[in-house]
XYZ file of C-alpha atoms in Angstrom:
369
model
C 0.080 0.117 -0.034
C 1.535 3.746 -0.572
C 0.990 7.123 0.500
C 0.971 10.565 -1.159
C 1.765 13.693 0.692
C 1.194 16.946 -0.686
C 4.463 19.088 -0.847
C 3.521 22.832 -2.014
C 0.248 24.088 -3.602
C 0.623 27.053 -5.980
C -1.277 30.491 -5.026
C -2.486 31.249 -8.359
C -3.577 27.959 -10.075
C -4.686 24.138 -9.128
C -0.678 23.223 -9.367
C 0.832 21.131 -6.628
C 4.066 19.165 -5.955
C 3.053 15.737 -3.563
C 4.976 12.422 -3.171
C 3.845 8.860 -4.231
C 5.031 6.363 -2.797
C 4.729 2.920 -3.148
C 6.765 -0.555 -2.116
C 9.331 0.411 -4.505
C 9.878 4.094 -4.610
C 8.854 7.229 -3.807
C 7.368 8.878 -7.133
C 7.787 13.022 -6.880
C 5.250 14.807 -8.786
C 3.956 15.955 -11.109
C 5.278 13.220 -12.820
C 5.606 12.106 -16.343
C 5.600 7.540 -16.733
C 7.456 6.908 -19.991
C 4.885 4.286 -21.410
C 5.978 0.108 -21.693
C 3.205 -1.254 -23.157
C 4.958 -4.388 -23.556
C 7.446 -4.601 -20.823
C 10.094 -2.095 -22.748
C 10.069 1.031 -22.611
C 10.871 0.717 -26.559
C 14.681 1.732 -27.190
C 15.341 2.268 -24.017
C 16.878 -0.012 -20.931
C 16.234 0.037 -17.766
C 19.412 1.222 -16.339
C 19.169 3.964 -19.268
C 16.051 5.257 -17.780
C 16.974 4.931 -14.355
C 20.215 7.445 -15.024
C 17.350 9.608 -16.580
C 15.611 10.082 -13.650
C 12.701 8.043 -14.250
C 10.817 6.394 -11.302
C 7.191 5.063 -12.514
C 6.970 3.118 -15.978
C 3.086 2.418 -17.340
C 2.431 -1.160 -18.568
C -0.590 -2.210 -20.104
C -2.207 -4.951 -19.112
C -4.200 -5.868 -22.844
C -0.862 -6.031 -24.198
C 0.887 -8.115 -21.649
C -2.329 -10.096 -21.462
C -2.173 -11.655 -24.741
C 1.388 -11.732 -24.782
C 3.349 -12.970 -22.627
C 0.423 -13.511 -20.747
C -0.668 -12.983 -16.977
C 0.719 -16.200 -15.434
C 4.053 -16.527 -16.772
C 4.806 -13.007 -15.774
C 3.796 -14.175 -11.995
C 5.761 -17.249 -12.420
C 8.541 -14.870 -13.896
C 8.002 -13.473 -9.759
C 6.158 -9.764 -11.427
C 6.529 -7.961 -13.721
C 9.248 -5.868 -11.911
C 11.919 -8.619 -12.076
C 10.745 -9.847 -15.291
C 11.964 -6.681 -16.719
C 14.499 -5.617 -14.223
C 12.823 -2.503 -12.847
C 13.453 -1.674 -9.887
C 11.126 1.161 -9.656
C 7.485 1.704 -9.989
C 4.736 0.403 -12.020
C 1.569 1.261 -13.401
C -0.178 -0.596 -15.041
C -3.365 -0.137 -17.315
C -6.302 -1.691 -17.149
C -6.493 -2.648 -20.858
C -9.703 -0.588 -21.219
C -8.489 1.659 -23.699
C -6.868 -0.748 -26.066
C -10.093 -3.278 -25.718
C -12.071 -0.694 -27.723
C -9.393 0.489 -30.259
C -7.546 -2.357 -31.030
C -9.602 -5.456 -31.353
C -11.703 -6.863 -33.458
C -15.598 -8.001 -32.952
C -15.936 -6.341 -29.140
C -18.609 -7.272 -27.224
C -19.717 -5.089 -24.926
C -22.215 -6.684 -21.500
C -22.838 -5.379 -18.614
C -21.075 -8.265 -16.709
C -17.690 -7.490 -18.934
C -16.263 -7.376 -22.666
C -15.496 -9.874 -25.457
C -13.083 -9.449 -27.669
C -10.422 -11.275 -30.721
C -6.662 -10.553 -30.815
C -5.846 -8.224 -32.398
C -2.449 -10.385 -32.829
C -3.983 -13.893 -33.443
C -7.462 -13.403 -33.412
C -8.645 -15.673 -30.329
C -11.195 -14.635 -28.686
C -10.665 -13.045 -25.020
C -12.859 -12.077 -22.344
C -12.187 -9.149 -19.585
C -14.412 -8.917 -16.295
C -13.643 -6.037 -13.785
C -12.460 -9.324 -11.188
C -10.524 -10.649 -14.576
C -8.788 -7.223 -15.204
C -7.805 -7.096 -11.461
C -6.544 -10.655 -11.334
C -4.404 -10.173 -14.589
C -3.010 -7.287 -12.128
C -2.718 -9.062 -9.537
C -0.347 -10.860 -11.604
C 1.977 -9.055 -13.270
C 2.042 -7.477 -9.909
C 2.253 -3.935 -10.621
C 2.542 -0.894 -8.209
C -0.807 0.808 -9.150
C -3.526 -0.756 -10.484
C -6.155 0.633 -12.696
C -10.178 -0.099 -12.492
C -11.581 -1.547 -15.955
C -12.861 1.065 -17.752
C -15.628 1.602 -20.456
C -13.792 4.497 -23.102
C -15.660 6.147 -25.813
C -13.569 8.194 -28.203
C -14.467 11.789 -30.097
C -17.415 12.446 -31.240
C -20.136 10.596 -29.641
C -23.477 10.650 -28.478
C -24.838 11.460 -25.634
C -26.872 8.263 -24.701
C -23.509 6.251 -25.647
C -21.461 8.913 -23.204
C -23.272 8.432 -20.386
C -23.946 4.356 -20.707
C -19.991 3.538 -21.064
C -20.085 6.472 -18.098
C -22.409 4.481 -16.082
C -20.835 1.671 -16.604
C -17.284 2.492 -15.745
C -19.420 3.020 -12.386
C -20.322 -0.610 -12.135
C -17.274 -1.685 -13.048
C -15.940 0.123 -10.651
C -17.179 -1.453 -7.721
C -16.745 -4.132 -9.016
C -12.904 -4.096 -8.768
C -12.925 -2.644 -5.241
C -14.878 -5.593 -4.808
C -12.213 -7.779 -5.532
C -9.706 -5.852 -5.211
C -7.715 -7.615 -2.178
C -3.695 -6.969 -2.713
C -2.189 -5.103 0.345
C 0.828 -4.590 -1.750
C -0.244 -3.146 -4.713
C -2.889 0.632 -4.812
C -6.262 0.679 -7.115
C -6.920 3.530 -9.237
C -10.257 4.813 -10.229
C -11.313 5.468 -13.082
C -13.803 8.955 -14.483
C -15.632 8.956 -17.820
C -18.471 10.985 -18.607
C -17.118 11.833 -22.215
C -17.360 15.686 -23.016
C -20.460 16.269 -21.267
C -18.920 18.433 -18.326
C -22.335 17.111 -16.128
C -21.396 13.452 -17.031
C -17.959 14.290 -15.523
C -18.703 15.755 -12.048
C -21.674 12.726 -11.524
C -18.348 10.342 -12.512
C -16.374 11.902 -10.109
C -18.397 12.112 -7.103
C -20.020 8.304 -7.364
C -16.348 6.884 -8.045
C -14.840 9.061 -5.175
C -18.069 7.286 -3.080
C -17.168 4.037 -3.894
C -13.232 4.356 -2.479
C -9.659 4.239 -4.305
C -6.228 4.899 -3.689
C -5.960 8.098 -5.970
C -8.245 8.832 -9.012
C -7.725 8.917 -13.346
C -9.281 11.084 -15.720
C -10.011 8.827 -19.089
C -12.000 9.092 -22.032
C -9.603 11.788 -23.220
C -7.244 12.676 -25.403
C -8.858 10.545 -28.148
C -9.877 13.296 -30.891
C -11.465 16.948 -28.795
C -9.631 19.821 -29.412
C -7.618 20.899 -26.660
C -9.589 23.350 -25.496
C -12.315 20.829 -24.906
C -10.065 18.806 -23.238
C -9.212 21.912 -20.670
C -13.132 22.043 -20.059
C -13.208 18.338 -19.009
C -10.202 18.724 -16.770
C -12.225 21.917 -15.112
C -15.352 20.226 -14.709
C -13.495 16.793 -13.050
C -10.442 17.945 -10.569
C -13.246 20.182 -7.831
C -14.575 17.096 -7.250
C -11.730 14.539 -6.605
C -9.997 14.620 -3.449
C -7.192 16.917 -2.606
C -5.521 14.216 -0.423
C -5.328 11.851 -3.316
C -3.084 11.685 -6.590
C -5.004 12.682 -9.869
C -3.431 10.696 -13.229
C -4.643 12.316 -16.585
C -4.873 9.143 -18.361
C -2.645 9.342 -22.562
C -1.830 13.046 -22.287
C 1.937 13.762 -22.953
C 2.435 16.850 -25.084
C 4.368 19.255 -23.405
C 1.541 21.776 -23.724
C -0.868 19.850 -22.908
C 0.985 18.812 -19.441
C 1.544 22.189 -18.522
C -2.478 22.697 -18.364
C -2.956 19.497 -16.981
C -0.155 20.788 -13.602
C -1.664 23.702 -14.043
C -4.958 22.360 -12.916
C -3.995 20.628 -10.557
C -3.161 17.301 -12.267
C -0.052 14.697 -10.929
C 0.739 12.094 -12.818
C 0.279 11.509 -17.436
C 1.609 8.910 -19.339
C 1.827 8.738 -23.460
C 3.650 7.024 -26.213
C 3.916 10.655 -27.913
C 7.875 11.506 -27.300
C 9.138 8.057 -27.832
C 6.613 7.237 -30.623
C 7.477 10.783 -32.295
C 11.474 9.881 -31.367
C 10.827 6.521 -33.672
C 9.818 9.377 -36.306
C 12.417 11.158 -36.211
C 10.476 13.908 -34.678
C 12.154 16.095 -31.396
C 11.145 17.893 -28.994
C 13.161 20.866 -28.204
C 12.392 24.014 -25.711
C 11.908 25.886 -29.240
C 9.419 23.176 -30.473
C 9.154 20.317 -32.590
C 12.229 19.024 -34.738
C 11.993 17.157 -37.529
C 15.608 16.055 -37.642
C 15.745 13.890 -40.776
C 15.367 17.148 -42.910
C 17.293 18.250 -46.043
C 17.940 21.278 -43.982
C 20.299 19.461 -41.276
C 23.163 17.694 -43.722
C 25.669 19.556 -42.532
C 24.731 20.870 -39.240
C 27.211 19.974 -36.224
C 25.498 21.340 -33.715
C 23.799 19.565 -30.989
C 19.728 18.235 -31.780
C 19.022 20.589 -28.821
C 22.450 22.994 -27.658
C 20.313 23.374 -24.240
C 19.585 19.832 -23.316
C 21.854 17.502 -20.892
C 20.617 14.526 -22.367
C 23.428 11.913 -23.543
C 22.386 12.506 -27.123
C 22.949 15.992 -27.603
C 26.331 15.687 -24.898
C 27.340 13.142 -27.951
C 26.008 14.124 -31.568
C 25.394 16.056 -33.982
C 22.163 16.784 -35.928
C 23.728 16.119 -39.052
C 24.363 12.857 -37.313
C 21.436 11.960 -35.984
C 20.089 13.061 -39.673
C 22.646 9.966 -41.217
C 21.497 7.705 -39.269
C 17.401 7.959 -40.006
C 18.557 8.131 -43.420
C 20.125 5.300 -43.214
C 17.678 2.911 -41.624
C 19.726 2.476 -38.469
C 18.874 0.855 -35.038
C 20.123 3.525 -33.164
C 18.529 6.155 -34.784
C 15.163 5.410 -32.463
C 17.513 5.131 -29.280
C 19.134 8.575 -29.757
C 16.435 10.202 -30.381
C 13.675 8.608 -27.976
C 16.341 8.677 -25.248
C 16.484 12.911 -25.807
C 12.933 13.284 -26.078
C 12.117 10.928 -22.355
C 15.251 12.909 -20.715
C 12.754 16.133 -22.456
C 10.205 14.878 -20.211
C 12.101 14.524 -17.135
C 13.493 17.195 -17.277
C 10.351 19.708 -17.567
C 9.068 17.582 -14.988
C 11.708 18.629 -12.807
C 11.275 22.070 -13.819
C 7.999 22.204 -12.841
C 8.062 20.843 -9.819
C 10.698 23.502 -8.870
C 8.855 26.409 -10.472
C 5.591 24.856 -8.305
C 8.260 25.206 -4.668
C 9.682 28.001 -5.098
C 6.381 30.487 -6.613
C 6.926 30.547 -10.237
C 4.787 28.038 -12.306
C 2.989 30.719 -13.752
C 6.460 33.228 -14.887
C 7.822 29.327 -15.906
C 4.935 28.018 -17.627
C 4.431 30.925 -19.818
C 7.930 31.442 -20.559
C 8.573 27.780 -21.723
C 4.882 27.973 -23.840
C 6.218 30.936 -25.741
C 9.758 29.280 -26.797
C 7.856 25.676 -27.185
C 5.996 27.628 -29.190
C 7.611 30.747 -30.482
C 5.703 32.906 -30.018
């Protein structure tokens, strides 16, 4: 079982700094969690992640259930031992992947039946099955099973998914029995503020160790996402962690922190890296373009990552053009380091009372204004 301690709250916004404790370590918040969907952050070994200051990773129950299977992971001594990671792990319940990747999904009150996107095999997730899978995986933070809907979606579908998520949340809470893991509930409600408020209030009533905001970053405009965060956060407890699922663009993280979010995850930094897109303080850099062919400066002169300390823009461009594996690794090192460094700066800004100034200056540089 873990604890969450608030350290400081910003005076001009909802931004805050805290410490989330799990059996494996202490996690300073706000925190960005790199995504290790299948038991690995693509392109980065655990020692590299630890050296960057990563404290918590995200794994996915859907993918790990399909391959290699939770029983094998349990036999290995849990996911920490299986992947040789001694930091914390949060496992997503797999609900989003069921609805976005699977074939022939059938949703019922009892649970969801789906065919694997890998081989078409038939599987069934119920709240109880999801809890058991995540218990076998041995993650530090377990997510309740939810139903996610995309955007746009009818009001009826948004309400139905929100009510089903609440029903499943109660069953997850009743079945969950681990003394070592924390269980987070997920707030749904689509893009309707009243649904978000109702879902938040009822999820809090059920009682969880932390609360996630799900069903955002599914195609809606960013102002609408921020509106839904504003409609939800006031109804979540001050003394428990808040997790915005699937959001990882730097500008969205800053807006989430401003609104009181403590935890973020997203594949964006690693996926962009594999596609030659680097995050820099001056915005995104497509490193494989011709303008960098003879550019022997560091990718980001103000970055302290191994990539920027050791290699040039011209070299990274060459690696991508040559199809070398090292290209994706070096770009991923940079992007993950950038996200961890951003979170370090955000925590420092909140602790020292200049969050508003820092966020405005960062956004001006990042967006080129």
